[in-house]
Structures are given as structure tokens and as C-alpha cells.
Amino acid sequence: GESVGLHLPTLSVQEGDNSIINCAYSNSASDYFIWYKQESGKGPQFIIDIRSNMDKRQGQRVTVLLNKTVKHLSLQIAATQPGDSAVYFCAENGPGGYNKLIFGAGTRLAVHP
Amino acid sequence: GAVVSQHPSRVICKSGTSVKIECRSLDFQATTMFWYRQFPKKSLMLMATSNEGSKATYEQGVEKDKFLINHASLTLSTLTVTSAHPEDSSFYICSAADSLSGANVLTFGAGSRLTVL
């Protein structure tokens, strides 16, 4: 079946550097994408979303880029902080609608001082 | 902002018993809630869609009689793991979206960790 996947399972960065987390999706019909942050033992926390009619969206210290041509999604975190350490998941809306999400495998971000 | 509460956050039970997990939307109404399961160091897998006032919709491979879902009100969905076995041990997470806001932003609960001995 179609699924969302990630290129890198683990990413280690120095505090203050920029982080880029990548995600490849396979369902060309998906039109809504979300990035979630999950800390250990907690539920996913919404970071930023983007619809397929856009290729870039910015939030506070975060930017999501969408390349529909190659079905690629990325999350950029500026000036990464220790509090950013977590697992990051990309998700896409499933065939059941916007709220029926399909999650990618996840990338662990480790921020070192 | 929207808050989704799950209870209990942790539960340990003996094999063969049933465990109920509650998912509540605290400050909004949710006609639909979603239940996910997450194994250690793995992603979230959608189990079922909980529909207020009607039957839940289960994903392929999820046993309906094993994982009973009840959505009796606009703010509460429950997941009951019946006759639990060690392989049912997992992190169960629910999510909900405000039915009235139209924002389509899901809020997730903090999860419930089930350990079956």
C-alpha cells in the first residue's frame, strides 16, 4: 500500500545549527501534510502543516517545504535548541479525509550542546 | 487551545483481563476521534475511527472484538482492550479535531501505556 517514509532515522546536530528533516511520500493524491513532534512518553504535538497548493510555509523557527514533483517534504528548524530534541513525524491525509492521517516512520533529532 | 485528555496514562494488567482507556476532548466537541497504536521506536498506526453515535470504523487487520470502541458523547471515546495478552502491550494514542472550528487540526492525547503481564 501507499505510505509515507523518511530518509534519515536519526539526526544529530549542534545547538544553534539549522536542522533539516526529510520525508518522502508515495501517495500523489495526498493534498495535506503535517509535521508532528513527539517527546518520549507523550503524544504527538502539531508543528506545522502545508496544503498541496503551496510549496513553502513558515512558522516560528520552522519552515516546511513541499516538492510535489518528487513527492518530498522537509522540515527545517532554525537555530536548533536542546528542547527541539524529539522524534519528528511527517503525516499525510489518508484516503478517508484530512483527519485520517498516515504517519511516516519518524526521525529522531538529537541536539548536542 | 484544544486539549485532548487520555486516562489512564499508564496501566498494568494481568493477561486475560480487559482494560478501558478514555479519550476526552476537554474544551471542544468532536464527532470523530481516532485511535492509534504505537510500538517502541515505531510510528503511529491508525487502528480505528470512532464516530459519535454510530459504529467505529476499523482499519484492515484490527480486530473489532478485541478493541471495542464506544463514542457515546461528543467529548468522550473509549477504547476497551478485551482479554488482553502481552502482545497487546503498547502505547495507545487518541486524537480529535474540533467539529465546529473547521480548522482540520488534530489534537493528540498524551497517550496511554498498556503493559499486559
PDB file of C-alpha atoms in Angstrom:
ATOM      1  CA  GLY A   1       0.000   0.000   0.000  1.00  0.00           C
ATOM      2  CA  GLU A   2       0.994   3.615  -0.238  1.00  0.00           C
ATOM      3  CA  SER A   3       2.852   5.040   2.715  1.00  0.00           C
ATOM      4  CA  VAL A   4       4.875   7.922   3.988  1.00  0.00           C
ATOM      5  CA  GLY A   5       8.552   7.298   4.673  1.00  0.00           C
ATOM      6  CA  LEU A   6      11.613   9.088   5.922  1.00  0.00           C
ATOM      7  CA  HIS A   7      15.171   9.213   4.602  1.00  0.00           C
ATOM      8  CA  LEU A   8      17.026   9.516   7.925  1.00  0.00           C
ATOM      9  CA  PRO A   9      16.097   7.688  11.098  1.00  0.00           C
ATOM     10  CA  THR A  10      18.431   9.737  13.317  1.00  0.00           C
ATOM     11  CA  LEU A  11      19.792  13.256  13.007  1.00  0.00           C
ATOM     12  CA  SER A  12      22.390  14.727  15.354  1.00  0.00           C
ATOM     13  CA  VAL A  13      23.036  18.460  15.304  1.00  0.00           C
ATOM     14  CA  GLN A  14      24.871  21.014  17.349  1.00  0.00           C
ATOM     15  CA  GLU A  15      22.900  23.538  19.323  1.00  0.00           C
ATOM     16  CA  GLY A  16      22.412  26.651  17.253  1.00  0.00           C
ATOM     17  CA  ASP A  17      22.725  24.898  13.908  1.00  0.00           C
ATOM     18  CA  ASN A  18      19.865  24.525  11.488  1.00  0.00           C
ATOM     19  CA  SER A  19      18.203  21.119  11.177  1.00  0.00           C
ATOM     20  CA  ILE A  20      16.584  19.614   8.126  1.00  0.00           C
ATOM     21  CA  ILE A  21      14.384  16.570   8.418  1.00  0.00           C
ATOM     22  CA  ASN A  22      13.221  14.917   5.237  1.00  0.00           C
ATOM     23  CA  CYS A  23      10.240  12.840   4.289  1.00  0.00           C
ATOM     24  CA  ALA A  24       9.204  11.081   1.092  1.00  0.00           C
ATOM     25  CA  TYR A  25       5.581  10.336   0.432  1.00  0.00           C
ATOM     26  CA  SER A  26       4.223   7.994  -2.188  1.00  0.00           C
ATOM     27  CA  ASN A  27       0.556   8.919  -2.486  1.00  0.00           C
ATOM     28  CA  SER A  28       0.386  11.539  -5.206  1.00  0.00           C
ATOM     29  CA  ALA A  29      -3.262  12.168  -4.324  1.00  0.00           C
ATOM     30  CA  SER A  30      -2.407  13.459  -0.842  1.00  0.00           C
ATOM     31  CA  ASP A  31      -3.076  17.164  -0.538  1.00  0.00           C
ATOM     32  CA  TYR A  32      -2.413  17.905   3.108  1.00  0.00           C
ATOM     33  CA  PHE A  33       0.767  17.310   5.073  1.00  0.00           C
ATOM     34  CA  ILE A  34       1.652  17.847   8.677  1.00  0.00           C
ATOM     35  CA  TRP A  35       4.768  17.685  10.810  1.00  0.00           C
ATOM     36  CA  TYR A  36       4.478  16.465  14.390  1.00  0.00           C
ATOM     37  CA  LYS A  37       6.956  16.438  17.241  1.00  0.00           C
ATOM     38  CA  GLN A  38       6.802  13.652  19.788  1.00  0.00           C
ATOM     39  CA  GLU A  39       8.729  13.689  23.018  1.00  0.00           C
ATOM     40  CA  SER A  40       9.336  10.497  24.928  1.00  0.00           C
ATOM     41  CA  GLY A  41       6.193   9.121  26.527  1.00  0.00           C
ATOM     42  CA  LYS A  42       3.955  11.849  25.118  1.00  0.00           C
ATOM     43  CA  GLY A  43       1.521  12.248  22.291  1.00  0.00           C
ATOM     44  CA  PRO A  44       2.409  13.969  19.005  1.00  0.00           C
ATOM     45  CA  GLN A  45       2.428  17.745  19.036  1.00  0.00           C
ATOM     46  CA  PHE A  46       1.445  19.710  15.935  1.00  0.00           C
ATOM     47  CA  ILE A  47       4.286  21.778  14.486  1.00  0.00           C
ATOM     48  CA  ILE A  48       3.253  22.993  11.081  1.00  0.00           C
ATOM     49  CA  ASP A  49       1.139  21.947   8.139  1.00  0.00           C
ATOM     50  CA  ILE A  50       1.000  22.646   4.442  1.00  0.00           C
ATOM     51  CA  ARG A  51      -1.504  22.070   1.678  1.00  0.00           C
ATOM     52  CA  SER A  52      -0.580  20.876  -1.760  1.00  0.00           C
ATOM     53  CA  ASN A  53      -1.332  24.232  -3.373  1.00  0.00           C
ATOM     54  CA  MET A  54       1.691  25.667  -1.569  1.00  0.00           C
ATOM     55  CA  ASP A  55       5.384  24.787  -1.746  1.00  0.00           C
ATOM     56  CA  LYS A  56       6.578  26.581   1.355  1.00  0.00           C
ATOM     57  CA  ARG A  57       5.170  27.651   4.672  1.00  0.00           C
ATOM     58  CA  GLN A  58       6.917  29.300   7.563  1.00  0.00           C
ATOM     59  CA  GLY A  59       6.241  29.295  11.246  1.00  0.00           C
ATOM     60  CA  GLN A  60       8.212  30.341  14.251  1.00  0.00           C
ATOM     61  CA  ARG A  61      11.732  28.921  13.650  1.00  0.00           C
ATOM     62  CA  VAL A  62      10.263  26.229  11.404  1.00  0.00           C
ATOM     63  CA  THR A  63       9.730  26.017   7.687  1.00  0.00           C
ATOM     64  CA  VAL A  64       8.065  23.247   5.729  1.00  0.00           C
ATOM     65  CA  LEU A  65       8.899  22.732   2.086  1.00  0.00           C
ATOM     66  CA  LEU A  66       6.814  20.650  -0.272  1.00  0.00           C
ATOM     67  CA  ASN A  67       8.077  19.377  -3.606  1.00  0.00           C
ATOM     68  CA  LYS A  68       5.194  17.666  -5.326  1.00  0.00           C
ATOM     69  CA  THR A  69       7.259  16.796  -8.380  1.00  0.00           C
ATOM     70  CA  VAL A  70       9.415  14.373  -6.427  1.00  0.00           C
ATOM     71  CA  LYS A  71       6.914  13.833  -3.618  1.00  0.00           C
ATOM     72  CA  HIS A  72       9.216  15.175  -0.954  1.00  0.00           C
ATOM     73  CA  LEU A  73       8.534  17.048   2.249  1.00  0.00           C
ATOM     74  CA  SER A  74      11.042  18.639   4.577  1.00  0.00           C
ATOM     75  CA  LEU A  75      11.027  20.367   7.922  1.00  0.00           C
ATOM     76  CA  GLN A  76      13.647  22.992   8.618  1.00  0.00           C
ATOM     77  CA  ILE A  77      14.319  24.096  12.157  1.00  0.00           C
ATOM     78  CA  ALA A  78      16.377  27.222  12.574  1.00  0.00           C
ATOM     79  CA  ALA A  79      18.806  27.691  15.447  1.00  0.00           C
ATOM     80  CA  THR A  80      18.081  24.267  16.873  1.00  0.00           C
ATOM     81  CA  GLN A  81      17.789  24.153  20.643  1.00  0.00           C
ATOM     82  CA  PRO A  82      18.088  21.282  23.144  1.00  0.00           C
ATOM     83  CA  GLY A  83      14.329  21.476  23.614  1.00  0.00           C
ATOM     84  CA  ASP A  84      13.910  20.509  19.990  1.00  0.00           C
ATOM     85  CA  SER A  85      15.263  17.040  20.730  1.00  0.00           C
ATOM     86  CA  ALA A  86      12.433  14.628  19.958  1.00  0.00           C
ATOM     87  CA  VAL A  87      11.111  12.327  17.268  1.00  0.00           C
ATOM     88  CA  TYR A  88       9.597  14.103  14.298  1.00  0.00           C
ATOM     89  CA  PHE A  89       6.906  12.548  12.142  1.00  0.00           C
ATOM     90  CA  CYS A  90       5.551  13.671   8.852  1.00  0.00           C
ATOM     91  CA  ALA A  91       1.979  12.718   8.117  1.00  0.00           C
ATOM     92  CA  GLU A  92      -0.322  12.935   5.146  1.00  0.00           C
ATOM     93  CA  ASN A  93      -4.051  12.808   4.880  1.00  0.00           C
ATOM     94  CA  GLY A  94      -5.243   9.336   4.039  1.00  0.00           C
ATOM     95  CA  PRO A  95      -7.966   8.454   1.561  1.00  0.00           C
ATOM     96  CA  GLY A  96     -10.514   8.790   4.357  1.00  0.00           C
ATOM     97  CA  GLY A  97     -10.109  12.530   4.655  1.00  0.00           C
ATOM     98  CA  TYR A  98      -7.975  15.249   6.187  1.00  0.00           C
ATOM     99  CA  ASN A  99      -8.110  13.913   9.705  1.00  0.00           C
ATOM    100  CA  LYS A 100      -7.393  10.314   8.829  1.00  0.00           C
ATOM    101  CA  LEU A 101      -3.637  10.612   8.901  1.00  0.00           C
ATOM    102  CA  ILE A 102      -0.948   8.265   7.698  1.00  0.00           C
ATOM    103  CA  PHE A 103       2.293   8.712   9.603  1.00  0.00           C
ATOM    104  CA  GLY A 104       5.818   8.272   8.382  1.00  0.00           C
ATOM    105  CA  ALA A 105       8.427   6.231  10.229  1.00  0.00           C
ATOM    106  CA  GLY A 106       9.854   9.146  12.210  1.00  0.00           C
ATOM    107  CA  THR A 107      13.252  10.793  12.623  1.00  0.00           C
ATOM    108  CA  ARG A 108      14.917  11.233  15.958  1.00  0.00           C
ATOM    109  CA  LEU A 109      16.551  14.624  16.331  1.00  0.00           C
ATOM    110  CA  ALA A 110      19.341  14.811  18.914  1.00  0.00           C
ATOM    111  CA  VAL A 111      20.623  18.275  19.740  1.00  0.00           C
ATOM    112  CA  HIS A 112      24.060  18.431  21.340  1.00  0.00           C
ATOM    113  CA  PRO A 113      25.373  21.422  23.317  1.00  0.00           C
TER     114      PRO A 113
ATOM    115  CA  GLY B   1      -6.085  25.784  22.590  1.00  0.00           C
ATOM    116  CA  ALA B   2      -7.761  22.452  22.098  1.00  0.00           C
ATOM    117  CA  VAL B   3      -6.905  19.830  24.689  1.00  0.00           C
ATOM    118  CA  VAL B   4      -7.397  16.084  24.500  1.00  0.00           C
ATOM    119  CA  SER B   5      -7.087  14.126  27.709  1.00  0.00           C
ATOM    120  CA  GLN B   6      -6.403  10.418  27.987  1.00  0.00           C
ATOM    121  CA  HIS B   7      -6.883   8.276  31.054  1.00  0.00           C
ATOM    122  CA  PRO B   8      -5.176   6.323  32.405  1.00  0.00           C
ATOM    123  CA  SER B   9      -1.732   7.397  31.292  1.00  0.00           C
ATOM    124  CA  ARG B  10      -0.294   4.072  32.406  1.00  0.00           C
ATOM    125  CA  VAL B  11      -1.956   0.788  33.178  1.00  0.00           C
ATOM    126  CA  ILE B  12      -0.639  -2.642  34.039  1.00  0.00           C
ATOM    127  CA  CYS B  13      -2.968  -5.595  33.903  1.00  0.00           C
ATOM    128  CA  LYS B  14      -2.909  -9.343  34.007  1.00  0.00           C
ATOM    129  CA  SER B  15      -3.304 -11.435  30.904  1.00  0.00           C
ATOM    130  CA  GLY B  16      -6.944 -12.197  30.212  1.00  0.00           C
ATOM    131  CA  THR B  17      -8.394  -9.080  31.764  1.00  0.00           C
ATOM    132  CA  SER B  18      -9.965  -6.150  29.941  1.00  0.00           C
ATOM    133  CA  VAL B  19      -8.747  -2.575  30.092  1.00  0.00           C
ATOM    134  CA  LYS B  20     -10.636   0.588  29.219  1.00  0.00           C
ATOM    135  CA  ILE B  21      -8.883   3.726  28.007  1.00  0.00           C
ATOM    136  CA  GLU B  22     -10.731   7.032  27.857  1.00  0.00           C
ATOM    137  CA  CYS B  23     -10.190   9.872  25.429  1.00  0.00           C
ATOM    138  CA  ARG B  24     -11.832  13.195  26.208  1.00  0.00           C
ATOM    139  CA  SER B  25     -11.931  16.460  24.332  1.00  0.00           C
ATOM    140  CA  LEU B  26     -11.865  18.977  27.157  1.00  0.00           C
ATOM    141  CA  ASP B  27     -12.889  22.215  25.523  1.00  0.00           C
ATOM    142  CA  PHE B  28     -14.412  21.262  22.213  1.00  0.00           C
ATOM    143  CA  GLN B  29     -16.772  18.814  20.634  1.00  0.00           C
ATOM    144  CA  ALA B  30     -15.530  16.013  18.431  1.00  0.00           C
ATOM    145  CA  THR B  31     -17.910  13.935  16.351  1.00  0.00           C
ATOM    146  CA  THR B  32     -14.926  11.901  15.229  1.00  0.00           C
ATOM    147  CA  MET B  33     -11.938  10.686  17.193  1.00  0.00           C
ATOM    148  CA  PHE B  34      -9.099   8.469  16.090  1.00  0.00           C
ATOM    149  CA  TRP B  35      -7.266   5.730  17.914  1.00  0.00           C
ATOM    150  CA  TYR B  36      -3.636   4.944  17.171  1.00  0.00           C
ATOM    151  CA  ARG B  37      -1.251   2.331  18.413  1.00  0.00           C
ATOM    152  CA  GLN B  38       2.473   2.864  18.706  1.00  0.00           C
ATOM    153  CA  PHE B  39       5.143   0.277  19.407  1.00  0.00           C
ATOM    154  CA  PRO B  40       8.502   1.334  20.892  1.00  0.00           C
ATOM    155  CA  LYS B  41      10.593   3.358  18.465  1.00  0.00           C
ATOM    156  CA  LYS B  42       7.949   2.936  15.798  1.00  0.00           C
ATOM    157  CA  SER B  43       5.437   5.167  14.125  1.00  0.00           C
ATOM    158  CA  LEU B  44       1.762   5.613  14.894  1.00  0.00           C
ATOM    159  CA  MET B  45      -0.560   3.119  13.267  1.00  0.00           C
ATOM    160  CA  LEU B  46      -4.193   4.086  12.868  1.00  0.00           C
ATOM    161  CA  MET B  47      -6.426   1.477  14.455  1.00  0.00           C
ATOM    162  CA  ALA B  48      -9.900   2.882  14.068  1.00  0.00           C
ATOM    163  CA  THR B  49     -12.076   5.906  13.600  1.00  0.00           C
ATOM    164  CA  SER B  50     -14.507   6.500  16.425  1.00  0.00           C
ATOM    165  CA  ASN B  51     -17.807   8.016  15.328  1.00  0.00           C
ATOM    166  CA  GLU B  52     -20.159   9.655  17.813  1.00  0.00           C
ATOM    167  CA  GLY B  53     -23.463   7.843  17.913  1.00  0.00           C
ATOM    168  CA  SER B  54     -22.519   5.139  15.439  1.00  0.00           C
ATOM    169  CA  LYS B  55     -20.169   2.220  14.984  1.00  0.00           C
ATOM    170  CA  ALA B  56     -16.454   2.701  14.778  1.00  0.00           C
ATOM    171  CA  THR B  57     -14.636   2.125  11.522  1.00  0.00           C
ATOM    172  CA  TYR B  58     -11.691  -0.215  11.906  1.00  0.00           C
ATOM    173  CA  GLU B  59      -8.567  -0.342   9.781  1.00  0.00           C
ATOM    174  CA  GLN B  60      -7.655  -3.520   7.984  1.00  0.00           C
ATOM    175  CA  GLY B  61      -6.160  -6.086  10.294  1.00  0.00           C
ATOM    176  CA  VAL B  62      -7.548  -4.594  13.513  1.00  0.00           C
ATOM    177  CA  GLU B  63      -9.838  -6.966  15.396  1.00  0.00           C
ATOM    178  CA  LYS B  64     -13.154  -5.331  16.203  1.00  0.00           C
ATOM    179  CA  ASP B  65     -13.953  -7.734  19.003  1.00  0.00           C
ATOM    180  CA  LYS B  66     -10.526  -7.247  20.517  1.00  0.00           C
ATOM    181  CA  PHE B  67     -10.543  -3.481  20.519  1.00  0.00           C
ATOM    182  CA  LEU B  68     -14.003  -2.240  21.412  1.00  0.00           C
ATOM    183  CA  ILE B  69     -14.671   1.414  20.737  1.00  0.00           C
ATOM    184  CA  ASN B  70     -17.553   3.416  22.119  1.00  0.00           C
ATOM    185  CA  HIS B  71     -18.213   7.072  21.323  1.00  0.00           C
ATOM    186  CA  ALA B  72     -21.273   7.836  23.370  1.00  0.00           C
ATOM    187  CA  SER B  73     -20.921  11.601  23.572  1.00  0.00           C
ATOM    188  CA  LEU B  74     -19.359  14.458  21.658  1.00  0.00           C
ATOM    189  CA  THR B  75     -16.488  14.658  24.121  1.00  0.00           C
ATOM    190  CA  LEU B  76     -15.718  11.057  25.024  1.00  0.00           C
ATOM    191  CA  SER B  77     -14.491   7.987  23.199  1.00  0.00           C
ATOM    192  CA  THR B  78     -13.379   4.822  24.947  1.00  0.00           C
ATOM    193  CA  LEU B  79     -11.160   2.003  23.763  1.00  0.00           C
ATOM    194  CA  THR B  80     -11.500  -1.305  25.573  1.00  0.00           C
ATOM    195  CA  VAL B  81      -8.823  -3.910  25.058  1.00  0.00           C
ATOM    196  CA  THR B  82     -10.635  -7.158  25.766  1.00  0.00           C
ATOM    197  CA  SER B  83      -8.964 -10.281  27.090  1.00  0.00           C
ATOM    198  CA  ALA B  84      -5.616  -8.566  26.949  1.00  0.00           C
ATOM    199  CA  HIS B  85      -2.454 -10.516  26.202  1.00  0.00           C
ATOM    200  CA  PRO B  86       1.206  -9.486  26.395  1.00  0.00           C
ATOM    201  CA  GLU B  87       1.276  -8.765  22.656  1.00  0.00           C
ATOM    202  CA  ASP B  88      -1.354  -6.064  23.266  1.00  0.00           C
ATOM    203  CA  SER B  89       1.175  -4.123  25.315  1.00  0.00           C
ATOM    204  CA  SER B  90       1.656  -0.848  23.529  1.00  0.00           C
ATOM    205  CA  PHE B  91       1.226   2.911  23.626  1.00  0.00           C
ATOM    206  CA  TYR B  92      -2.301   3.857  22.641  1.00  0.00           C
ATOM    207  CA  ILE B  93      -2.950   7.400  21.483  1.00  0.00           C
ATOM    208  CA  CYS B  94      -6.168   9.128  20.543  1.00  0.00           C
ATOM    209  CA  SER B  95      -6.758  12.278  18.552  1.00  0.00           C
ATOM    210  CA  ALA B  96      -9.647  14.566  17.823  1.00  0.00           C
ATOM    211  CA  ALA B  97     -10.492  17.667  15.831  1.00  0.00           C
ATOM    212  CA  ASP B  98     -12.900  20.393  16.771  1.00  0.00           C
ATOM    213  CA  SER B  99     -16.064  19.602  14.831  1.00  0.00           C
ATOM    214  CA  LEU B 100     -17.180  23.207  14.816  1.00  0.00           C
ATOM    215  CA  SER B 101     -13.985  25.087  14.052  1.00  0.00           C
ATOM    216  CA  GLY B 102     -13.412  23.587  10.629  1.00  0.00           C
ATOM    217  CA  ALA B 103      -9.692  24.034  11.178  1.00  0.00           C
ATOM    218  CA  ASN B 104      -8.916  20.379  10.472  1.00  0.00           C
ATOM    219  CA  VAL B 105      -6.109  20.408  13.001  1.00  0.00           C
ATOM    220  CA  LEU B 106      -5.921  17.231  15.011  1.00  0.00           C
ATOM    221  CA  THR B 107      -5.043  17.392  18.671  1.00  0.00           C
ATOM    222  CA  PHE B 108      -3.489  14.316  20.191  1.00  0.00           C
ATOM    223  CA  GLY B 109      -3.799  12.997  23.684  1.00  0.00           C
ATOM    224  CA  ALA B 110      -0.735  12.277  25.775  1.00  0.00           C
ATOM    225  CA  GLY B 111      -1.149   8.546  25.243  1.00  0.00           C
ATOM    226  CA  SER B 112      -1.859   5.564  27.447  1.00  0.00           C
ATOM    227  CA  ARG B 113       0.810   2.964  28.002  1.00  0.00           C
ATOM    228  CA  LEU B 114      -0.611  -0.505  28.453  1.00  0.00           C
ATOM    229  CA  THR B 115       1.505  -3.299  29.873  1.00  0.00           C
ATOM    230  CA  VAL B 116      -0.012  -6.751  29.967  1.00  0.00           C
ATOM    231  CA  LEU B 117       1.747  -9.223  32.228  1.00  0.00           C
TER     232      LEU B 117
END
